[in-house]
Short mmCIF file of N, CA, C and O in Angstrom, two decimals:
data_model
loop_
_atom_site.label_atom_id
_atom_site.label_comp_id
_atom_site.label_asym_id
_atom_site.label_seq_id
_atom_site.Cartn_x
_atom_site.Cartn_y
_atom_site.Cartn_z
N LEU A 1 0.83 -1.09 -0.35
CA LEU A 1 -0.37 0.07 0.24
C LEU A 1 0.51 1.35 0.05
O LEU A 1 0.83 2.37 -0.61
N ALA A 2 1.97 1.19 0.97
CA ALA A 2 2.51 2.25 1.41
C ALA A 2 3.47 2.42 -0.60
O ALA A 2 3.41 3.91 -0.91
N ALA A 3 3.54 1.81 -0.82
CA ALA A 3 4.34 1.91 -2.75
C ALA A 3 3.41 2.64 -3.57
O ALA A 3 3.61 3.21 -4.12
N LYS A 4 1.98 2.00 -3.72
CA LYS A 4 1.05 2.69 -4.38
C LYS A 4 0.80 3.94 -4.01
O LYS A 4 -0.14 5.30 -4.76
N CYS A 5 0.53 4.30 -2.85
CA CYS A 5 1.17 5.43 -2.26
C CYS A 5 1.04 6.41 -2.66
O CYS A 5 1.96 7.75 -1.91
N GLY A 6 2.49 5.87 -2.82
CA GLY A 6 3.82 6.81 -3.27
C GLY A 6 4.82 7.28 -1.71
O GLY A 6 5.65 7.90 -2.18
N ILE A 7 4.51 6.26 -0.71
CA ILE A 7 5.37 6.56 0.21
C ILE A 7 6.54 5.50 0.48
O ILE A 7 6.90 4.75 0.56
N VAL A 8 7.64 6.88 1.21
CA VAL A 8 8.84 5.84 1.38
C VAL A 8 8.93 4.62 2.51
O VAL A 8 7.93 5.13 3.11
N THR A 9 9.78 4.05 2.23
CA THR A 9 9.83 2.94 3.63
C THR A 9 11.66 3.25 3.54
O THR A 9 12.56 3.41 2.99
N ALA A 10 11.90 2.78 4.59
CA ALA A 10 12.89 1.64 4.83
C ALA A 10 13.58 1.57 3.30
O ALA A 10 15.27 1.43 3.69
N ALA A 11 13.30 0.53 3.01
CA ALA A 11 14.04 -0.16 1.30
C ALA A 11 14.47 1.38 0.66
O ALA A 11 15.26 0.50 0.01
N ASP A 12 13.48 2.36 0.72
CA ASP A 12 14.24 3.53 -0.45
C ASP A 12 14.96 4.09 -0.16
O ASP A 12 15.54 4.87 -1.34
N ILE A 13 16.06 4.36 1.21
CA ILE A 13 17.03 5.30 1.76
C ILE A 13 17.78 4.30 2.26
O ILE A 13 17.36 3.54 2.87
N PRO A 14 19.43 4.52 1.55
CA PRO A 14 19.86 3.96 2.30
C PRO A 14 20.51 4.53 3.72
O PRO A 14 19.72 5.08 4.37
N SER A 15 20.95 2.63 4.24
CA SER A 15 20.16 2.57 5.88
C SER A 15 20.92 2.95 6.76
O SER A 15 20.33 3.20 7.87
N GLU A 16 22.19 3.90 6.29
CA GLU A 16 22.79 4.29 6.96
C GLU A 16 22.06 5.92 7.52
O GLU A 16 22.35 5.93 8.80
N ARG A 17 21.56 6.33 6.37
CA ARG A 17 20.97 7.06 6.73
C ARG A 17 19.31 7.89 7.16
O ARG A 17 19.10 8.08 8.09
N TRP A 18 19.20 6.29 7.02
CA TRP A 18 17.54 6.50 7.81
C TRP A 18 17.73 5.98 9.32
O TRP A 18 16.97 6.42 10.20
N ALA A 19 18.88 5.27 9.36
CA ALA A 19 19.14 4.78 11.12
C ALA A 19 20.19 6.08 11.33
O ALA A 19 19.42 6.41 12.96
N ALA A 20 20.60 6.95 11.43
CA ALA A 20 21.18 8.23 11.74
C ALA A 20 19.75 9.03 12.42
O ALA A 20 20.15 9.47 13.05
N LEU A 21 19.23 9.38 10.95
CA LEU A 21 17.87 10.01 11.42
C LEU A 21 16.80 9.43 12.12
O LEU A 21 16.80 10.49 13.46
N ALA A 22 16.96 8.70 12.87
CA ALA A 22 15.94 7.79 13.80
C ALA A 22 16.30 8.19 14.99
O ALA A 22 15.80 8.32 15.47
N GLY A 23 17.52 7.43 14.96
CA GLY A 23 18.85 8.20 16.02
C GLY A 23 18.53 9.54 16.59
O GLY A 23 18.61 9.72 17.90
N ARG A 24 18.68 10.48 15.37
CA ARG A 24 18.19 11.39 16.00
C ARG A 24 16.77 11.84 16.36
O ARG A 24 16.87 12.18 17.84
N LEU A 25 15.96 10.73 16.52
CA LEU A 25 14.33 11.13 16.88
C LEU A 25 14.00 10.84 18.15
O LEU A 25 13.87 10.85 18.80
N PHE A 26 15.71 9.75 18.04
CA PHE A 26 15.00 8.57 19.46
C PHE A 26 15.82 9.97 20.41
O PHE A 26 15.63 8.97 21.79
N GLU A 27 16.49 10.55 20.71
CA GLU A 27 17.75 10.99 20.97
C GLU A 27 16.65 12.09 21.69
O GLU A 27 16.23 12.74 22.95
N ARG A 28 15.61 12.57 20.83
CA ARG A 28 14.30 13.72 20.33
C ARG A 28 13.77 12.98 22.21
O ARG A 28 12.48 13.71 22.65
N PHE A 29 13.43 12.37 21.63
CA PHE A 29 11.23 11.50 22.13
C PHE A 29 12.17 10.93 23.65
O PHE A 29 11.24 9.92 23.50
N GLY A 30 13.70 10.21 23.69
CA GLY A 30 14.34 8.89 24.51
C GLY A 30 14.37 7.80 24.31
O GLY A 30 14.35 7.41 22.79
N SER A 31 15.57 7.30 24.61
CA SER A 31 15.65 5.95 23.87
C SER A 31 14.66 4.95 23.24
O SER A 31 14.13 4.77 23.99
N ALA A 32 15.09 4.15 22.10
CA ALA A 32 14.58 2.83 21.77
C ALA A 32 14.71 2.10 22.83
O ALA A 32 16.30 1.71 23.39
N PRO A 33 13.71 0.79 22.80
CA PRO A 33 12.42 0.46 22.71
C PRO A 33 11.33 1.98 23.54
O PRO A 33 12.27 2.15 24.26
N SER A 34 10.99 2.52 22.17
CA SER A 34 9.96 3.38 23.81
C SER A 34 8.62 3.84 22.27
O SER A 34 8.58 2.58 21.65
N PRO A 35 7.28 4.09 23.29
CA PRO A 35 6.38 4.08 22.48
C PRO A 35 6.69 4.60 21.48
O PRO A 35 5.70 4.34 20.14
N HIS A 36 8.14 5.47 21.17
CA HIS A 36 8.04 6.49 20.06
C HIS A 36 8.51 5.81 18.68
O HIS A 36 8.39 5.77 17.63
N ASP A 37 8.76 4.44 19.08
CA ASP A 37 9.83 3.55 18.73
C ASP A 37 8.95 3.28 16.89
O ASP A 37 9.56 3.37 15.93
N THR A 38 7.60 2.38 16.69
CA THR A 38 6.95 2.63 15.61
C THR A 38 7.24 3.74 14.96
O THR A 38 6.61 3.55 13.99
N ARG A 39 6.50 4.86 15.02
CA ARG A 39 6.01 5.99 14.55
C ARG A 39 7.29 6.14 14.36
O ARG A 39 7.09 6.87 12.95
N VAL A 40 8.29 6.59 15.06
CA VAL A 40 9.50 7.17 14.51
C VAL A 40 10.04 6.46 13.10
O VAL A 40 9.81 7.02 11.87
N HIS A 41 9.75 4.66 13.08
CA HIS A 41 10.07 4.53 11.77
C HIS A 41 8.93 4.02 10.85
O HIS A 41 8.89 3.54 9.30
N ARG A 42 7.74 3.77 11.30
CA ARG A 42 6.50 3.98 10.10
C ARG A 42 5.31 4.70 10.05
O ARG A 42 4.52 5.14 9.35
N TYR A 43 5.91 6.12 10.97
CA TYR A 43 4.57 7.25 10.27
C TYR A 43 6.35 8.42 10.27
O TYR A 43 6.13 9.04 9.44
N TYR A 44 7.09 9.03 11.59
CA TYR A 44 7.88 10.33 11.05
C TYR A 44 8.71 10.45 10.11
O TYR A 44 8.87 10.96 9.36
N LEU A 45 9.90 8.49 9.42
CA LEU A 45 10.22 9.04 8.72
C LEU A 45 9.97 8.84 7.50
O LEU A 45 10.22 9.68 6.58
N PRO A 46 8.92 7.67 7.26
CA PRO A 46 8.20 8.00 6.00
C PRO A 46 7.33 9.42 5.38
O PRO A 46 7.49 9.88 4.00
N VAL A 47 6.89 10.15 6.44
CA VAL A 47 6.17 10.83 5.44
C VAL A 47 7.36 12.74 5.80
O VAL A 47 7.59 12.66 4.86
N TYR A 48 8.70 12.94 6.64
CA TYR A 48 9.71 13.26 6.06
C TYR A 48 10.53 12.55 5.09
O TYR A 48 10.98 13.94 4.49
N PHE A 49 10.23 11.88 4.97
CA PHE A 49 11.12 11.20 3.41
C PHE A 49 10.58 11.63 2.11
O PHE A 49 10.63 12.03 1.00
N TRP A 50 8.80 11.62 2.19
CA TRP A 50 7.96 11.88 1.49
C TRP A 50 7.93 13.39 1.11
O TRP A 50 8.35 13.28 -0.25
N LEU A 51 7.35 14.10 2.55
CA LEU A 51 8.33 15.01 1.87
C LEU A 51 9.60 15.94 0.90
O LEU A 51 9.81 16.96 0.29
N ARG A 52 10.72 14.93 1.90
CA ARG A 52 12.34 15.53 0.69
C ARG A 52 12.36 15.29 -0.92
O ARG A 52 12.26 15.84 -1.38
N GLN A 53 11.35 14.55 -1.11
CA GLN A 53 10.74 13.74 -2.71
C GLN A 53 10.48 14.71 -3.34
O GLN A 53 10.40 15.35 -4.44
N GLN A 54 9.34 15.88 -1.94
CA GLN A 54 8.00 16.88 -2.91
C GLN A 54 9.36 17.41 -2.87
O GLN A 54 8.66 18.97 -4.33
N LEU A 55 10.23 17.96 -1.88
CA LEU A 55 10.83 19.64 -1.89
C LEU A 55 11.59 19.45 -3.87
O LEU A 55 12.45 19.69 -4.17
N ASP A 56 12.03 17.64 -3.67
CA ASP A 56 13.24 17.91 -4.28
C ASP A 56 13.17 17.42 -5.72
O ASP A 56 14.22 18.04 -7.36
N ALA A 57 11.30 17.78 -6.20
CA ALA A 57 10.94 16.80 -7.34
C ALA A 57 10.69 19.14 -7.82
O ALA A 57 10.26 18.81 -8.90
N ARG A 58 10.94 19.75 -7.35
CA ARG A 58 10.42 21.36 -7.67
C ARG A 58 11.40 21.60 -7.82
O ARG A 58 12.41 22.05 -7.59
N PRO A 59 11.43 22.85 -9.24
CA PRO A 59 12.29 23.35 -9.47
C PRO A 59 13.28 24.17 -8.69
O PRO A 59 12.16 24.93 -7.20
N ALA A 60 14.21 25.02 -8.28
CA ALA A 60 14.96 25.63 -7.30
C ALA A 60 14.14 26.90 -6.91
O ALA A 60 14.33 27.67 -6.21
N ASP A 61 13.64 27.87 -7.94
CA ASP A 61 13.33 28.60 -8.06
C ASP A 61 11.67 28.77 -7.28
O ASP A 61 10.77 29.74 -7.74
N SER A 62 11.09 27.26 -7.17
CA SER A 62 9.87 27.66 -6.73
C SER A 62 9.33 27.86 -5.48
O SER A 62 10.50 27.97 -4.88
N PRO A 63 8.01 28.59 -5.33
CA PRO A 63 7.70 28.93 -3.97
C PRO A 63 8.04 28.18 -2.80
O PRO A 63 8.07 26.99 -3.63
N PRO A 64 7.52 28.24 -1.52
CA PRO A 64 7.31 27.33 -0.64
C PRO A 64 6.75 26.40 -0.61
O PRO A 64 5.29 26.94 -1.34
N LEU A 65 6.85 25.12 -0.27
CA LEU A 65 5.96 23.98 -0.03
C LEU A 65 5.39 24.40 1.12
O LEU A 65 5.65 24.19 2.26
N CYS A 66 3.87 24.18 1.31
CA CYS A 66 3.73 24.77 1.93
C CYS A 66 2.27 23.25 2.31
O CYS A 66 1.61 22.62 2.20
N VAL A 67 2.43 22.44 4.05
CA VAL A 67 1.92 21.45 4.19
C VAL A 67 0.66 21.95 5.25
O VAL A 67 1.50 22.46 6.17
N GLY A 68 -0.36 21.47 5.36
CA GLY A 68 -1.32 21.46 6.23
C GLY A 68 -1.31 20.22 6.55
O GLY A 68 -2.03 18.67 6.08
N LEU A 69 -1.77 19.77 8.47
CA LEU A 69 -1.91 18.96 8.91
C LEU A 69 -3.26 19.04 9.57
O LEU A 69 -3.55 20.21 10.00
N GLN A 70 -4.51 18.37 9.37
CA GLN A 70 -6.02 18.21 9.82
C GLN A 70 -5.91 17.36 11.05
O GLN A 70 -5.37 15.59 10.74
N CYS A 71 -6.24 17.20 12.00
CA CYS A 71 -6.14 15.98 12.42
C CYS A 71 -7.03 16.26 14.23
O CYS A 71 -6.50 17.63 14.43
N VAL A 72 -7.55 15.69 14.54
CA VAL A 72 -8.52 15.95 16.52
C VAL A 72 -6.76 16.72 16.83
O VAL A 72 -5.76 16.30 17.28
N GLN A 73 -7.48 17.34 18.41
CA GLN A 73 -6.99 17.85 19.25
C GLN A 73 -6.97 16.82 20.17
O GLN A 73 -7.23 15.50 20.17
N GLY A 74 -5.26 16.46 20.15
CA GLY A 74 -4.04 15.56 21.16
C GLY A 74 -4.27 14.90 20.50
O GLY A 74 -4.03 13.74 21.45
N GLY A 75 -4.16 14.74 18.77
CA GLY A 75 -3.95 13.74 18.16
C GLY A 75 -2.60 13.25 17.28
O GLY A 75 -2.25 12.55 16.68
N GLY A 76 -1.86 13.90 17.98
CA GLY A 76 -0.74 14.17 17.06
C GLY A 76 0.57 15.06 16.27
O GLY A 76 1.72 14.90 15.57
N LYS A 77 -0.10 16.24 16.20
CA LYS A 77 0.28 17.21 14.87
C LYS A 77 1.70 17.91 15.46
O LYS A 77 2.06 17.75 14.56
N SER A 78 1.52 17.98 16.38
CA SER A 78 2.65 19.03 17.43
C SER A 78 3.75 18.38 17.52
O SER A 78 5.05 18.81 16.85
N THR A 79 3.86 16.51 17.35
CA THR A 79 4.63 15.69 18.06
C THR A 79 5.16 15.49 16.65
O THR A 79 6.36 15.63 16.25
N LEU A 80 3.90 15.38 15.78
CA LEU A 80 5.22 15.46 13.61
C LEU A 80 5.54 16.21 13.54
O LEU A 80 6.81 16.62 12.91
N VAL A 81 5.24 17.66 13.69
CA VAL A 81 5.73 18.55 12.98
C VAL A 81 7.38 18.72 13.51
O VAL A 81 8.26 19.93 13.25
N GLY A 82 6.59 18.64 15.46
CA GLY A 82 8.60 18.49 15.64
C GLY A 82 9.50 17.62 15.40
O GLY A 82 10.37 18.02 15.36
N ALA A 83 8.76 16.68 15.44
CA ALA A 83 9.89 15.50 14.71
C ALA A 83 10.28 15.95 12.31
O ALA A 83 11.65 15.32 13.21
N LEU A 84 9.13 16.32 12.22
CA LEU A 84 9.25 17.15 11.22
C LEU A 84 11.32 17.84 11.22
O LEU A 84 12.03 18.15 9.98
N GLU A 85 10.46 19.02 11.60
CA GLU A 85 11.67 20.32 12.23
C GLU A 85 13.27 19.91 12.46
O GLU A 85 14.08 20.00 11.62
N ALA A 86 13.26 18.16 13.47
CA ALA A 86 13.96 17.95 14.12
C ALA A 86 14.76 17.00 12.75
O ALA A 86 16.14 17.26 12.66
N LEU A 87 14.24 16.81 11.89
CA LEU A 87 15.39 15.78 10.52
C LEU A 87 15.30 16.96 9.57
O LEU A 87 16.33 16.90 9.17
N PHE A 88 14.81 18.27 9.43
CA PHE A 88 14.85 18.66 8.40
C PHE A 88 16.60 19.68 8.99
O PHE A 88 16.99 20.13 8.16
N ASP A 89 16.09 19.74 9.87
CA ASP A 89 17.61 20.20 11.01
C ASP A 89 19.01 18.91 10.30
O ASP A 89 19.73 19.87 10.57
N ALA A 90 18.48 17.74 10.97
CA ALA A 90 19.37 17.22 11.12
C ALA A 90 20.05 16.91 9.78
O ALA A 90 21.03 16.16 9.91
N ASP A 91 19.44 16.97 8.77
CA ASP A 91 19.62 16.10 6.84
C ASP A 91 19.82 16.94 6.32
O ASP A 91 20.66 16.59 5.41
N GLY A 92 19.91 18.84 6.77
CA GLY A 92 21.12 19.05 6.29
C GLY A 92 19.77 19.98 4.58
O GLY A 92 19.19 19.01 4.10
N GLY A 93 20.13 21.46 4.32
CA GLY A 93 19.47 21.08 2.89
C GLY A 93 18.63 22.14 2.50
O GLY A 93 18.10 22.56 1.67
N LYS A 94 17.49 21.64 3.58
CA LYS A 94 16.61 22.35 3.21
C LYS A 94 16.16 22.43 4.51
O LYS A 94 16.36 22.28 5.33
N ARG A 95 14.87 23.65 4.50
CA ARG A 95 14.50 24.40 6.14
C ARG A 95 13.27 24.23 6.26
O ARG A 95 11.68 23.78 5.27
N CYS A 96 12.53 24.05 7.31
CA CYS A 96 11.21 24.39 7.44
C CYS A 96 10.66 24.94 8.91
O CYS A 96 11.85 25.27 9.43
N VAL A 97 9.73 25.82 8.46
CA VAL A 97 9.34 26.34 9.50
C VAL A 97 7.85 25.98 9.66
O VAL A 97 7.16 25.65 8.54
N VAL A 98 7.79 26.37 10.79
CA VAL A 98 6.52 25.23 11.43
C VAL A 98 5.53 26.60 11.79
O VAL A 98 6.46 27.53 12.94
N ALA A 99 4.04 26.92 11.61
CA ALA A 99 3.16 27.84 12.00
C ALA A 99 1.71 26.90 12.18
O ALA A 99 1.69 26.49 11.55
N SER A 100 1.67 26.89 13.73
CA SER A 100 0.77 26.18 14.90
C SER A 100 -0.93 27.03 14.79
O SER A 100 -0.32 28.24 14.79
N LEU A 101 -1.83 26.69 14.26
CA LEU A 101 -3.18 27.37 14.57
C LEU A 101 -2.72 27.60 16.04
O LEU A 101 -4.08 28.84 16.22
N ASP A 102 -1.89 26.47 16.68
CA ASP A 102 -2.17 27.02 18.38
C ASP A 102 -1.94 28.41 18.54
O ASP A 102 -1.78 29.22 19.32
N ASP A 103 -0.89 29.08 17.41
CA ASP A 103 0.11 30.07 18.04
C ASP A 103 -1.10 31.48 17.55
O ASP A 103 -0.79 32.82 17.27
N PHE A 104 -2.46 31.18 16.86
CA PHE A 104 -3.22 32.23 16.34
C PHE A 104 -4.83 32.41 17.84
O PHE A 104 -5.66 32.84 17.01
N TYR A 105 -4.68 31.25 18.75
CA TYR A 105 -6.59 32.08 19.40
C TYR A 105 -6.21 33.28 19.79
O TYR A 105 -4.52 33.78 20.27
N LEU A 106 -7.03 33.73 20.15
CA LEU A 106 -7.28 34.82 20.27
C LEU A 106 -6.34 34.93 22.08
O LEU A 106 -6.46 33.60 22.66
N PRO A 107 -5.82 36.05 22.35
CA PRO A 107 -5.54 36.03 24.21
C PRO A 107 -6.81 35.47 24.64
O PRO A 107 -8.00 35.32 24.58
N ARG A 108 -6.28 35.01 26.12
CA ARG A 108 -7.39 34.34 27.43
C ARG A 108 -8.17 35.75 27.40
O ARG A 108 -9.15 35.10 27.36
N GLU A 109 -8.02 36.66 27.25
CA GLU A 109 -9.60 37.60 27.96
C GLU A 109 -10.72 37.55 26.34
O GLU A 109 -11.37 38.08 26.50
N GLY A 110 -9.66 37.59 25.06
CA GLY A 110 -10.90 37.36 23.99
C GLY A 110 -11.62 35.84 23.82
O GLY A 110 -12.29 36.50 23.69
N LEU A 111 -10.63 34.27 24.64
CA LEU A 111 -11.41 33.58 23.94
C LEU A 111 -12.90 33.68 25.21
O LEU A 111 -13.79 33.59 24.99
N ASP A 112 -13.03 34.51 26.59
CA ASP A 112 -13.19 34.77 27.94
C ASP A 112 -14.42 35.72 27.38
O ASP A 112 -15.93 34.88 27.61
N ARG A 113 -14.01 35.99 26.92
CA ARG A 113 -14.91 37.18 26.40
C ARG A 113 -16.22 36.48 25.02
O ARG A 113 -17.77 36.58 24.48
N VAL A 114 -15.50 35.55 23.85
CA VAL A 114 -16.44 35.44 23.28
C VAL A 114 -17.44 33.58 23.80
O VAL A 114 -18.50 34.16 23.59
N ALA A 115 -16.63 33.32 24.89
CA ALA A 115 -17.60 32.55 25.35
C ALA A 115 -18.51 33.24 26.20
O ALA A 115 -19.56 32.96 26.43
N ARG A 116 -18.29 34.63 26.88
CA ARG A 116 -19.63 35.40 27.54
C ARG A 116 -21.09 35.61 26.42
O ARG A 116 -21.59 35.87 26.75
N GLU A 117 -20.14 36.39 25.25
CA GLU A 117 -20.90 36.65 24.27
C GLU A 117 -21.72 35.51 23.88
O GLU A 117 -23.27 35.97 23.17
N HIS A 118 -20.96 34.48 23.84
CA HIS A 118 -22.04 34.11 23.15
C HIS A 118 -22.87 31.96 24.14
O HIS A 118 -22.31 30.96 23.84
N ARG A 119 -22.56 32.47 25.41
CA ARG A 119 -23.13 31.24 26.41
C ARG A 119 -24.11 30.29 25.96
O ARG A 119 -23.68 29.91 26.13
N HIS A 120 -24.98 30.44 25.13
CA HIS A 120 -25.81 29.69 24.46
C HIS A 120 -25.22 28.05 23.54
O HIS A 120 -25.47 27.75 23.02
N ASN A 121 -24.05 29.38 22.93
CA ASN A 121 -23.37 27.93 21.89
C ASN A 121 -21.84 26.75 23.05
O ASN A 121 -20.89 27.83 23.03
N ARG A 122 -22.57 25.88 22.58
CA ARG A 122 -21.22 25.07 23.60
C ARG A 122 -20.09 25.64 23.05
O ARG A 122 -18.97 24.92 23.86
N LEU A 123 -20.19 25.41 21.72
CA LEU A 123 -18.79 25.31 20.96
C LEU A 123 -17.83 26.04 21.19
O LEU A 123 -16.80 25.97 20.88
N LEU A 124 -18.44 26.91 21.74
CA LEU A 124 -17.76 28.65 21.86
C LEU A 124 -17.06 28.56 23.03
O LEU A 124 -16.51 30.20 23.44
N GLN A 125 -17.72 27.37 23.87
CA GLN A 125 -17.05 27.33 25.57
C GLN A 125 -15.68 26.93 25.49
O GLN A 125 -14.99 27.38 27.09
N VAL A 126 -15.09 26.93 24.16
CA VAL A 126 -13.58 26.45 24.49
C VAL A 126 -12.94 26.79 23.26
O VAL A 126 -13.54 27.37 22.40
N ARG A 127 -11.44 27.45 23.11
CA ARG A 127 -10.78 27.25 22.62
C ARG A 127 -11.04 26.09 20.61
O ARG A 127 -10.96 24.89 21.33
N GLY A 128 -10.69 26.44 20.08
CA GLY A 128 -10.56 25.65 19.09
C GLY A 128 -11.59 25.43 17.45
O GLY A 128 -11.11 25.39 16.50
N ASN A 129 -13.14 25.87 17.60
CA ASN A 129 -14.04 26.09 16.85
C ASN A 129 -13.75 28.05 16.38
O ASN A 129 -13.23 29.04 16.91
N PRO A 130 -14.35 28.04 15.71
CA PRO A 130 -14.11 28.91 14.68
C PRO A 130 -14.42 30.17 15.43
O PRO A 130 -15.89 30.09 16.41
N GLN A 131 -14.57 31.66 15.22
CA GLN A 131 -13.94 32.84 16.47
C GLN A 131 -13.25 32.82 17.26
O GLN A 131 -13.50 33.23 18.66
N THR A 132 -12.85 31.40 17.67
CA THR A 132 -11.86 31.37 18.82
C THR A 132 -10.35 32.08 18.24
O THR A 132 -9.34 31.72 18.92
N HIS A 133 -9.97 32.00 17.04
CA HIS A 133 -8.54 32.55 16.29
C HIS A 133 -8.72 33.89 16.02
O HIS A 133 -9.63 34.60 15.92
N ASP A 134 -7.17 34.56 16.75
CA ASP A 134 -7.36 35.74 16.16
C ASP A 134 -6.45 36.18 14.35
O ASP A 134 -6.11 35.20 14.14
N ILE A 135 -7.90 36.64 13.56
CA ILE A 135 -7.49 36.60 12.27
C ILE A 135 -7.22 37.97 11.81
O ILE A 135 -7.19 38.31 10.86
N GLU A 136 -6.94 38.81 12.81
CA GLU A 136 -6.59 40.41 12.21
C GLU A 136 -4.88 40.57 12.46
O GLU A 136 -4.50 40.02 12.88
#
């Protein structure tokens, strides 16, 4: 399935490079074996190398590649992008910039104001829904 989707696996990358980058992530998350062991080899590294493929296939004068991730709260988006940042830093040649939607929430007083103004709307009592982000 991975090959049909264009996903890179350990078999596609020189073993020394794969192991070195896995080692960098284990330093970040704690040594193997850990709960991150499977994620490093089956998720973080394949996503990283897929992104590298996308970048390497683009002409040098291309605009930045913008990648969006969507997942439920607590689903691992920040952990994944943290791993990607570490991998881009360790592997060299390409830069990675991360902007999290969490960076755009209204300040606490703004969130409190929205909640007060919309007491009838349970979705606006917590952050994360439309109207809880600072779009100005």
